[in-house]
PDB file of C-alpha atoms in Angstrom:
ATOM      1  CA  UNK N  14     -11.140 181.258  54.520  1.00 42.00           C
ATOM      2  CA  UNK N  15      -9.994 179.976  51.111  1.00 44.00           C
ATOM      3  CA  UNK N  16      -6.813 179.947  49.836  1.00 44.00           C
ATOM      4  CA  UNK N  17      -4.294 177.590  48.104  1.00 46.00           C
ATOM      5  CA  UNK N  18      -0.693 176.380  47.685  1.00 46.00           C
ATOM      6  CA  UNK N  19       0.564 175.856  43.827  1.00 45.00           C
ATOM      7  CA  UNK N  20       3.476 173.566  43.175  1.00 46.00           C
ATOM      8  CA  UNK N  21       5.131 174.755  39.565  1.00 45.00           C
ATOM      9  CA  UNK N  22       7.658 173.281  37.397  1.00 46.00           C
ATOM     10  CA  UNK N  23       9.137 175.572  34.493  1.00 47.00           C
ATOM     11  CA  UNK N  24       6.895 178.178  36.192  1.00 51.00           C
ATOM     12  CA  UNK N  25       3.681 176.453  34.656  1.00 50.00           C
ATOM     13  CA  UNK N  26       1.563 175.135  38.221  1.00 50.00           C
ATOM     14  CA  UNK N  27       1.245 171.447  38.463  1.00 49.00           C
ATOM     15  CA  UNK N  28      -0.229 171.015  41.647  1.00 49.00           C
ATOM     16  CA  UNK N  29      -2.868 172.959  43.689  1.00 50.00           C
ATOM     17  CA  UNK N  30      -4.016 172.168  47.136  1.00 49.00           C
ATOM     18  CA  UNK N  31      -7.296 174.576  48.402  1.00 49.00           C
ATOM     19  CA  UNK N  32      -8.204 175.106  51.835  1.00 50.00           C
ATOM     20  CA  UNK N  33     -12.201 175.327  51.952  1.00 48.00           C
ATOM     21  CA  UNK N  34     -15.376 174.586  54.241  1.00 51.00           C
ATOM     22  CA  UNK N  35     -15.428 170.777  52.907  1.00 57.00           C
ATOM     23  CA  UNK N  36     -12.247 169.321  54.302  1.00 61.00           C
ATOM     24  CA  UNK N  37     -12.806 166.062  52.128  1.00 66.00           C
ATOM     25  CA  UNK N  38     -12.683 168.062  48.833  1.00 72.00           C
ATOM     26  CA  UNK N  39      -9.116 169.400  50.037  1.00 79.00           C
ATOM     27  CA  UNK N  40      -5.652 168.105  48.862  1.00 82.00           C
ATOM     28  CA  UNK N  41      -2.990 169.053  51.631  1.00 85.00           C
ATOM     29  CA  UNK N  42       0.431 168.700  50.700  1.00 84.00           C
ATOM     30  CA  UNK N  43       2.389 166.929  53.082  1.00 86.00           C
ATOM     31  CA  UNK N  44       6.460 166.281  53.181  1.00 85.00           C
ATOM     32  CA  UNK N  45       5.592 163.568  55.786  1.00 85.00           C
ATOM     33  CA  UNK N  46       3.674 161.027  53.687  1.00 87.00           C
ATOM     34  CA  UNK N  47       5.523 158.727  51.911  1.00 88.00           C
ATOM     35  CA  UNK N  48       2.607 158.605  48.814  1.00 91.00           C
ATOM     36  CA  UNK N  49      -0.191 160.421  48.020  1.00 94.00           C
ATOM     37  CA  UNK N  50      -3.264 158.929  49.413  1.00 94.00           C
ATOM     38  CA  UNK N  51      -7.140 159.172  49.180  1.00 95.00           C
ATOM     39  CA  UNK N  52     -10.089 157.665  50.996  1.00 95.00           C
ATOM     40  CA  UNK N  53     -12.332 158.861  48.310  1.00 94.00           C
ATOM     41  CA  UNK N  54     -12.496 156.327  45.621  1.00 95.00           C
ATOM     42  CA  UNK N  55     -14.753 158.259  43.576  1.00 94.00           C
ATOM     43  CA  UNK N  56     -12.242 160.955  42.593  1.00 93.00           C
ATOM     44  CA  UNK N  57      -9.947 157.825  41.513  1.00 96.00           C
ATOM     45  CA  UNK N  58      -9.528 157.156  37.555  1.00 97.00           C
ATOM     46  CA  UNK N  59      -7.633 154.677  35.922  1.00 98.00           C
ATOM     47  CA  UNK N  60      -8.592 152.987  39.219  1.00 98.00           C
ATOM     48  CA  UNK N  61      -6.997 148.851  40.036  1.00 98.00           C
ATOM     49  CA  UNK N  62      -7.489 147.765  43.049  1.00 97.00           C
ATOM     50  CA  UNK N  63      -4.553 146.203  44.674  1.00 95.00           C
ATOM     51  CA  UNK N  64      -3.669 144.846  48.380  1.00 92.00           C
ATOM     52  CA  UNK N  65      -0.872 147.499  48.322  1.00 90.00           C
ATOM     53  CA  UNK N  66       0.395 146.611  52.156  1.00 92.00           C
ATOM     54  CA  UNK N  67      -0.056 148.636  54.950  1.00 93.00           C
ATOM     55  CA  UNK N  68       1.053 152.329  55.866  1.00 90.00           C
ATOM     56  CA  UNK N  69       2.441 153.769  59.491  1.00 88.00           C
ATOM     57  CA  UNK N  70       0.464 156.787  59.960  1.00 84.00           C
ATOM     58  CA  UNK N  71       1.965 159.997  62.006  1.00 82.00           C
ATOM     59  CA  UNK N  72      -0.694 158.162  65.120  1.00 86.00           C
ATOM     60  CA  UNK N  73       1.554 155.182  65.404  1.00 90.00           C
ATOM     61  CA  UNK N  74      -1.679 153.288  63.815  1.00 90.00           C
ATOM     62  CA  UNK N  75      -1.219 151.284  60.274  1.00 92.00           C
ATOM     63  CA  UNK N  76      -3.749 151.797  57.570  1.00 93.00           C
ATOM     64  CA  UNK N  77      -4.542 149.766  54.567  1.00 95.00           C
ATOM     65  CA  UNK N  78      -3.834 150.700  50.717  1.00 97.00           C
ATOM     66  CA  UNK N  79      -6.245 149.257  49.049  1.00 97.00           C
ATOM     67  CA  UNK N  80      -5.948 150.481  45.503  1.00 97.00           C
ATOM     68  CA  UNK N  81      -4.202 152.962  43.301  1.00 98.00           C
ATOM     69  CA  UNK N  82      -5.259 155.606  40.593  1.00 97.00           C
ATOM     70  CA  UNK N  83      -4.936 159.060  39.264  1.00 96.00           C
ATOM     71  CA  UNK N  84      -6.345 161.916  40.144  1.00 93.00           C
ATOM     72  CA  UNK N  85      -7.311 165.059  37.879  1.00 90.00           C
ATOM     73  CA  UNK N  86      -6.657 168.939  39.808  1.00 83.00           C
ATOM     74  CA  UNK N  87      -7.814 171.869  38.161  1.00 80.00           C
ATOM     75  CA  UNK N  88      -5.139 174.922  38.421  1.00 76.00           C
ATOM     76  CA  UNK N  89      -6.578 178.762  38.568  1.00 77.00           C
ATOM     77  CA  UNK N  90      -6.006 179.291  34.900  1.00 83.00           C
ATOM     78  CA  UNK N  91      -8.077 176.221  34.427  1.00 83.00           C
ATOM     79  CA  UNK N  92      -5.642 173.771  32.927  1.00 84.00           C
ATOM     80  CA  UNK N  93      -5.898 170.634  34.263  1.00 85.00           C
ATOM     81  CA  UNK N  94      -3.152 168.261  35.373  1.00 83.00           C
ATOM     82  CA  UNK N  95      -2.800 164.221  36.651  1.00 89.00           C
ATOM     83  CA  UNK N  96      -1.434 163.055  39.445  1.00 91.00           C
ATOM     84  CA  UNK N  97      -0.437 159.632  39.336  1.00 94.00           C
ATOM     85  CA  UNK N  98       0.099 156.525  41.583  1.00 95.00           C
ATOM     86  CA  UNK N  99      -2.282 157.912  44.243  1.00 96.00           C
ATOM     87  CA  UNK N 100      -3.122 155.489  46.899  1.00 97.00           C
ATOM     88  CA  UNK N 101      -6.793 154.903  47.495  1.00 97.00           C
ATOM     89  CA  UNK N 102      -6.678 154.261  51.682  1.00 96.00           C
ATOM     90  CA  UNK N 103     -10.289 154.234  52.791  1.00 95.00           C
ATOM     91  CA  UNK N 104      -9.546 154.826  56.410  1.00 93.00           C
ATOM     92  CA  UNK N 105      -7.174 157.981  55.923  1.00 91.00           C
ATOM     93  CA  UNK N 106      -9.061 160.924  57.083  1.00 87.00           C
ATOM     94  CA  UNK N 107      -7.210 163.418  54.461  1.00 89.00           C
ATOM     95  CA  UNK N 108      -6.366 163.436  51.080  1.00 92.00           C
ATOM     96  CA  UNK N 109      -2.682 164.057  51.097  1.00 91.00           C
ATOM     97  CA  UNK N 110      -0.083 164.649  47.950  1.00 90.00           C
ATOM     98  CA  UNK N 111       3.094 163.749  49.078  1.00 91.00           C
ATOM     99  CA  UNK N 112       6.052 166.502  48.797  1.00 88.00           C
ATOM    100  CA  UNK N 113       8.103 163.494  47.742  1.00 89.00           C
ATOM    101  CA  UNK N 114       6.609 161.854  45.696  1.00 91.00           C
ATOM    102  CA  UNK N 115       6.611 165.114  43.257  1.00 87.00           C
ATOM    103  CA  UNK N 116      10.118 165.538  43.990  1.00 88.00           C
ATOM    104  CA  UNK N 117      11.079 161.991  43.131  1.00 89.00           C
ATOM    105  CA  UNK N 118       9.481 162.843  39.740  1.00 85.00           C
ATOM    106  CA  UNK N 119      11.024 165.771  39.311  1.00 85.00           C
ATOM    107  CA  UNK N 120       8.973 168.242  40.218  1.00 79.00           C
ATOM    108  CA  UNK N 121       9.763 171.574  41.318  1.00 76.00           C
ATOM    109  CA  UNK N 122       7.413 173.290  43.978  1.00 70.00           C
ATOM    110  CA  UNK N 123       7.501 176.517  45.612  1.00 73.00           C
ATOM    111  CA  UNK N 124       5.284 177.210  48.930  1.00 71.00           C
ATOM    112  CA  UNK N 125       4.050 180.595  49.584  1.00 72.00           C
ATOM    113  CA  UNK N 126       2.382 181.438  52.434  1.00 69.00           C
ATOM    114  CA  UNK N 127      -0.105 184.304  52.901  1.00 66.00           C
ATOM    115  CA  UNK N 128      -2.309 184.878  55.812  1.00 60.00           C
TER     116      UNK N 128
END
């Protein structure tokens, strides 16, 4: 089933993560990673590739950053916003925006959950 999560700041929706049948085409939000993180370099704009270090996954296994761009999400009304300073990590399995990360710039985000 479809359905999605909408972070919002001054009640306008910044960020949207949708659940659907391609799992590389979703954005999960996640208040465990440290950055937000890709392995799909194609959705990457503004794209520089750097050797950004290495990253402790959940697994106990390290994975490599390899670059850094921003990303472009489409919200249900069909306004667009950027994420920034997104980590391009080819071996990640997910793409992940980090809960942090929008809170350290100043986002607000409210989680609803509907089943």
């Amino acid at each position: 089933s479809n359905s999605a999560n909408i972070a919002t700041e001054s009640k306008q929706p910044i960020v949207l993560t949708v659940s659907t049948q391609d799992s590389m085409k979703e954005w999960v939000m996640d208040s465990g990673c440290s950055y937000h993180s890709t392995p799909d370099r194609e959705v990457l704009f503004d794209f520089k590739e750097i050797d950004g270090g290495r990253v402790l996954m959940a697994n106990n296994t390290y994975r490599d950053i390899k670059g850094i761009g921003k990303i472009k999400i489409q919200n249900p009304d069909g306004s667009e916003v950027i994420l920034r300073d997104v980590r391009y990590m080819p071996e990640v399995s997910r793409n992940l925006i980090s809960y942090g990360m929008l809170e350290r710039s100043g986002c607000r985000y409210e989680v609803n959950f509907k089943v």
